[in-house]
XYZ file of C-alpha atoms in Angstrom:
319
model
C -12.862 -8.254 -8.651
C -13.978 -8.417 -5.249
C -10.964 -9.439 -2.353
C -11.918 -9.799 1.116
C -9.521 -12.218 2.744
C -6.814 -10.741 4.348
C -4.125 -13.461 3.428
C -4.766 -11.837 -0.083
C -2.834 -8.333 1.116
C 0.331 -6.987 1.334
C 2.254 -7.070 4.007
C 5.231 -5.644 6.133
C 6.834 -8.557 5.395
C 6.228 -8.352 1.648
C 7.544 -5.062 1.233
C 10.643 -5.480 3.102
C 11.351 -8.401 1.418
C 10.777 -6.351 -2.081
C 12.846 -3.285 -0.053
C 15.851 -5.650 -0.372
C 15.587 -7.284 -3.438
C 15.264 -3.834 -5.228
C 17.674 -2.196 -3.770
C 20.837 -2.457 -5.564
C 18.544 -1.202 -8.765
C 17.897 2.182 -6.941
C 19.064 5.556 -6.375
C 18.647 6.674 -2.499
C 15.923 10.046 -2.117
C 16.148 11.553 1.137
C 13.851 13.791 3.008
C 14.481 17.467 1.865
C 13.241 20.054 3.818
C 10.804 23.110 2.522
C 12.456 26.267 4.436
C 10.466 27.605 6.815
C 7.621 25.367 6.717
C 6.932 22.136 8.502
C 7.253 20.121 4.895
C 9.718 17.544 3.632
C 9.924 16.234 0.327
C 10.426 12.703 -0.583
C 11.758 13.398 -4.078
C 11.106 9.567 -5.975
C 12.148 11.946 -9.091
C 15.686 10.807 -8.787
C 15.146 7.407 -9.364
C 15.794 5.580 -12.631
C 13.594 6.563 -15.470
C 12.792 9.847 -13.455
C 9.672 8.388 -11.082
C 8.716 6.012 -8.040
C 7.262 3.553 -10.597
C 10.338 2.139 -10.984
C 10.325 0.416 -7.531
C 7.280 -1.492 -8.197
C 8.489 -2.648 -11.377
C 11.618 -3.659 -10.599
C 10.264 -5.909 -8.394
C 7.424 -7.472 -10.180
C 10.206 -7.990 -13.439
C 12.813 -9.336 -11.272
C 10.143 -12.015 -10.001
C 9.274 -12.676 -13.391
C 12.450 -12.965 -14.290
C 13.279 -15.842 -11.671
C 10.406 -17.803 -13.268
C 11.421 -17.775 -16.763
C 9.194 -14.905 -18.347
C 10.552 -13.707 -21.241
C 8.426 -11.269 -22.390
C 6.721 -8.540 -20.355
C 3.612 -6.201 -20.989
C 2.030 -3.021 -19.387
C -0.304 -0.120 -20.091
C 0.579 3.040 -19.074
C -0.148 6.954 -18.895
C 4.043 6.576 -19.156
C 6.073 6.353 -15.928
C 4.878 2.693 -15.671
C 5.799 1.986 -19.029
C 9.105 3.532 -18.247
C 9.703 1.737 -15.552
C 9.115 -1.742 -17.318
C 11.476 -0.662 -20.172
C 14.084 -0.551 -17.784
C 13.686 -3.396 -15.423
C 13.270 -5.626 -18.200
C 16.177 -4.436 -19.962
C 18.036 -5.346 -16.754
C 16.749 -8.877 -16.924
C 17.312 -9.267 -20.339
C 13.263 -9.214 -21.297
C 11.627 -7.985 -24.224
C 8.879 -5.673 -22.862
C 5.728 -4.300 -25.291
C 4.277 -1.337 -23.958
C 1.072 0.184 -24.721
C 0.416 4.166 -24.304
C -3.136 6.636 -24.719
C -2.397 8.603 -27.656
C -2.590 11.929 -25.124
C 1.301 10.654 -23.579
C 4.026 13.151 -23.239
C 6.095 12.873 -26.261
C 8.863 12.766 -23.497
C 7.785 9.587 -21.692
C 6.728 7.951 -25.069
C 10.122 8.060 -26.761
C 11.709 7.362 -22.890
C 9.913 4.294 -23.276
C 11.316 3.293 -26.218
C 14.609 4.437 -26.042
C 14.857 2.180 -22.797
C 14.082 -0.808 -25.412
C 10.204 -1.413 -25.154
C 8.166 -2.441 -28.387
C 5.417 1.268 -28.181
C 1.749 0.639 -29.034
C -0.403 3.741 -28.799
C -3.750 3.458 -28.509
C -6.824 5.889 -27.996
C -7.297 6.686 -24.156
C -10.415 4.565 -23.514
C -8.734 1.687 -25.496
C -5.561 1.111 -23.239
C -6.472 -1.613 -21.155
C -8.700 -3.917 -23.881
C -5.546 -3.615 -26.283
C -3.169 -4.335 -23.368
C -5.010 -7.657 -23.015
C -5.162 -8.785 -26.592
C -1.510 -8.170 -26.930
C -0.344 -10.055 -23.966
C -2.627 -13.022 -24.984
C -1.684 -12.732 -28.641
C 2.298 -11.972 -27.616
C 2.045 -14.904 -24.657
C 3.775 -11.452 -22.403
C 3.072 -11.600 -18.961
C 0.938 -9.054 -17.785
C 2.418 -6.008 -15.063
C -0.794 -4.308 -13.729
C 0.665 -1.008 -12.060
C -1.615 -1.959 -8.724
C -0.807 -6.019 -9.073
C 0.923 -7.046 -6.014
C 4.429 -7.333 -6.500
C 4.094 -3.950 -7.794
C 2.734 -2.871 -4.601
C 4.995 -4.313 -2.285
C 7.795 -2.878 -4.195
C 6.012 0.677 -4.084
C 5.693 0.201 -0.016
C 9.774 1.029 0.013
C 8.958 4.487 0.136
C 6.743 4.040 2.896
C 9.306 1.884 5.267
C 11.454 5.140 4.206
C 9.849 8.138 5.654
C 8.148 5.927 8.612
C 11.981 5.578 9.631
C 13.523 8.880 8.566
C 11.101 11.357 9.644
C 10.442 12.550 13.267
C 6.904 10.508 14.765
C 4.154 10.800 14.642
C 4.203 12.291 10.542
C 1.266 12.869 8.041
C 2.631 11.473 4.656
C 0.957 12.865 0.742
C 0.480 10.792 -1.613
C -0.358 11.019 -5.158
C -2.986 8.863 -6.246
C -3.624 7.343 -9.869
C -4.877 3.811 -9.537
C -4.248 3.656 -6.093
C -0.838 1.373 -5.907
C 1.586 3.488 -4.348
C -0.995 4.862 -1.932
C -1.599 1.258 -0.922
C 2.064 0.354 -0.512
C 3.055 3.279 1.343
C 0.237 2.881 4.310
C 0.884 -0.517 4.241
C 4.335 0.161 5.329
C 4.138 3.132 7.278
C 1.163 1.866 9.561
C 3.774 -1.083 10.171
C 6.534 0.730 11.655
C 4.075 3.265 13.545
C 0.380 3.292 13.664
C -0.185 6.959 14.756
C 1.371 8.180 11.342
C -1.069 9.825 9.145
C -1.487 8.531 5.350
C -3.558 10.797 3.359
C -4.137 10.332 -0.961
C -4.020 13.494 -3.095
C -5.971 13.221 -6.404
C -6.560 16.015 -8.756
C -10.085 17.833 -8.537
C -10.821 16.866 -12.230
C -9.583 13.384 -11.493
C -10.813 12.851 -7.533
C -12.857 8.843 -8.485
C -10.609 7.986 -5.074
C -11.828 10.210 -3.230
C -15.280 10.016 -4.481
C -14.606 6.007 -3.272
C -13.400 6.950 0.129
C -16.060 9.060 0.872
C -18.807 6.863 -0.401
C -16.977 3.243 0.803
C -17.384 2.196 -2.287
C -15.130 1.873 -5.618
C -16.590 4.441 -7.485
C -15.294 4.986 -11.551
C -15.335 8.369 -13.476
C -15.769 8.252 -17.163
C -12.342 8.618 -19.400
C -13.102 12.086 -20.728
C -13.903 13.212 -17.197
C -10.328 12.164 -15.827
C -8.549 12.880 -18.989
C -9.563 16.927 -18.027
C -6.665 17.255 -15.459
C -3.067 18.663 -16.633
C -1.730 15.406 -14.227
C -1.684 13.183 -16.674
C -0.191 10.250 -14.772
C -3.416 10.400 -12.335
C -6.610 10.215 -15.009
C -6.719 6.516 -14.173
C -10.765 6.283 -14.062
C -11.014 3.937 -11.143
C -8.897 3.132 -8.254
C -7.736 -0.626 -9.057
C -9.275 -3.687 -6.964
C -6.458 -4.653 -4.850
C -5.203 -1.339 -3.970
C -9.162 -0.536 -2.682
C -8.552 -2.762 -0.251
C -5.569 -1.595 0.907
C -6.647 2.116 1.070
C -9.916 1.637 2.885
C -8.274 -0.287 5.566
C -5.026 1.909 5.897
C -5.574 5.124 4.664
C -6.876 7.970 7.199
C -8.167 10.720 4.610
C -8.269 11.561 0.324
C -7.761 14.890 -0.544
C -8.503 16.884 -3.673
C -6.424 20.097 -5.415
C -6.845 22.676 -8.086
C -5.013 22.556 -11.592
C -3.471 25.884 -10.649
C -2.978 24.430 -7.016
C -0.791 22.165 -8.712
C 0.594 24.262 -11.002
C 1.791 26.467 -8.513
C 3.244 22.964 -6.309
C 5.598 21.946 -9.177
C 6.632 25.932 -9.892
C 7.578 25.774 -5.829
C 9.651 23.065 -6.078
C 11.745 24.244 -8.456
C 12.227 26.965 -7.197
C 13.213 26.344 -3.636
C 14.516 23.269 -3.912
C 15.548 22.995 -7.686
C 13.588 19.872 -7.767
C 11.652 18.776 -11.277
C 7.797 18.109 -10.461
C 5.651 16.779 -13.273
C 1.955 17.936 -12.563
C 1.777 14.492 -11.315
C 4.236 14.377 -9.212
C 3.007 18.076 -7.929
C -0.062 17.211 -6.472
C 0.863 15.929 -2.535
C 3.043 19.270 -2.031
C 0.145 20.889 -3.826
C -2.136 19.183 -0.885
C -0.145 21.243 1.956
C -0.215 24.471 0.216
C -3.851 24.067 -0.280
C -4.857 22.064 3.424
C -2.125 22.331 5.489
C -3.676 24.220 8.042
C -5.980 21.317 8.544
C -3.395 18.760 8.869
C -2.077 17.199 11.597
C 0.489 18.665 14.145
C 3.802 17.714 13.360
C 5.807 17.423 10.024
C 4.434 16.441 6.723
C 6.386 14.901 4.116
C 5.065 14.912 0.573
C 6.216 12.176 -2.189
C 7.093 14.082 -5.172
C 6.217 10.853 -7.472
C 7.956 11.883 -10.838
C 9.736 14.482 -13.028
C 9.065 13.407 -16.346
C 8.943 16.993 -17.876
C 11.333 18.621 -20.808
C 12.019 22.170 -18.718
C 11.324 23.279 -15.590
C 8.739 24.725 -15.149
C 6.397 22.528 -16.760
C 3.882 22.621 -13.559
C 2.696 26.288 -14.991
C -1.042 26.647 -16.413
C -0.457 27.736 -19.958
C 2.417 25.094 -20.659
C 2.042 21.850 -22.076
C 0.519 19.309 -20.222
């Protein structure tokens, strides 16, 4: 999938008009401040179903919704399959989700205690069976980096563009590439000079191998699958949100599993906020680079806190 005219993008306008549509479904995050340091956490944890994906989803359901779908399906490492569960049991959809069989127990029985049909699948198999099912099921298809989903995502950018003081350098945890795509989007739009930088895992860096090269680059499965993060072993950034990133984004960054580790541990303690390893990586990025950033402050999305007990960020606990 190759996109090259700009008319195919997301825009300001899009994701304000998503901003509004969403947001009676969700729960307001504010900045929170990291004492003594020049850090402030966007904590997307509090939202329904525990992550950002929810934004994203919510929109791309509720648009379905206006057109008559009935039936809704996604793959998922499990925060997107969340998400769907939900927004499609608030439009009164049947959703079929399908999982890798390496899932949190945690998000797999969120996902079907929020109503969706659960098919698990071997890692390398998620996308293939995704796509029989929908054409099989006659579901409508939710790609976590489609653009509805995107514009939804961008929310969080229009957020900290207009909360935090300007010029800021914003984190961002980077799976497939959807919220990093949204959030620049929107952020460039209210201010240019802020900074938008992607975090990835070191295990799991295929963005920042494609930034660096200019070119969509894909790690193999069992080379992603390493990383504790497991909503970030997506092996390739997806098509649409490549062309968002190499137009908007200023910089990819990579951290350590025990850089990460050490992130979610942080958060919970100072701020007694939940961190899945996912979710750990952009505060991860300023304990590990922050020297190098910018001047000014730094905010960090904290993307999800899908884990049983705090804690869960530690190397040694499951993943």
């Amino acid at each position: 999938m190759t996109l090259t005219q700009e008319t195919t993008l997301v825009t300001a306008a899009d994701v304000s008009a998503a901003a509004a549509r969403i947001a009676p479904f969700l729960r307001g995050t504010p900045l929170l401040p990291l004492p003594g340091e020049r850090l402030w956490i966007k904590p997307e944890n509090r939202q329904p179903t525990g992550s950002f994906k929810v934004r994203g989803a919510m929109n791309a359901v509720g648009l379905l919704a206006e057109r008559g779908v009935e039936h809704v399906i996604a793959q998922s490492s499990g925060n997107h399959a969340q998400a769907v569960a939900y927004t499609a049991g608030r439009h009164g959809l049947r959703a079929t989700v399908v999982l890798p069989d390496t899932a949190p127990e945690l998000k797999v029985t969120g996902a079907r205690r929020l109503g969706a049909e659960v098919v698990i699948t071997p890692p390398a198999l998620r996308e293939v069976t995704c796509l029989a099912l929908a054409d099989r099921l006659g579901a409508a298809l939710i790609h976590s980096d489609e653009f509805d989903v995107i514009a939804g995502h961008g929310g969080i950018g229009l957020e900290i563009a207009r909360e935090a003081t300007r010029p800021a350098t914003i984190l961002v945890p980077v799976c497939n590439g959807g919220l990093l795509a949204g959030v620049a989007v929107a952020a460039k739009s209210v201010d240019p000079a802020i900074t938008v930088i992607g975090v990835e895992p070191e295990l799991a860096a295929d963005g920042a191998a494609s930034f660096r090269s200019g070119h969509r680059t894909a790690w193999p499965v069992q080379q992603t699958y390493r990383t504790r993060a497991d909503g970030l072993r997506a092996p390739v950034l997806g098509a649409l949100a490549w062309e968002h990133i190499r137009r908007y984004v200023d910089n990819m960054l990579t951290v350590s599993e025990e850089g990460i580790a050490a992130a979610a541990d942080l958060l919970w303690e100072r701020l007694g906020e939940r961190a899945e390893p996912s979710g750990a990586v952009a505060t991860a990025a300023y304990l590990a680079h922050g020297a190098n950033l910018p001047p000014g402050p730094v905010v960090a999305v904290l993307t999800g806190g899908n884990v049983s007990v705090p804690g869960e960020g530690t190397l040694g606990s499951a993943g």
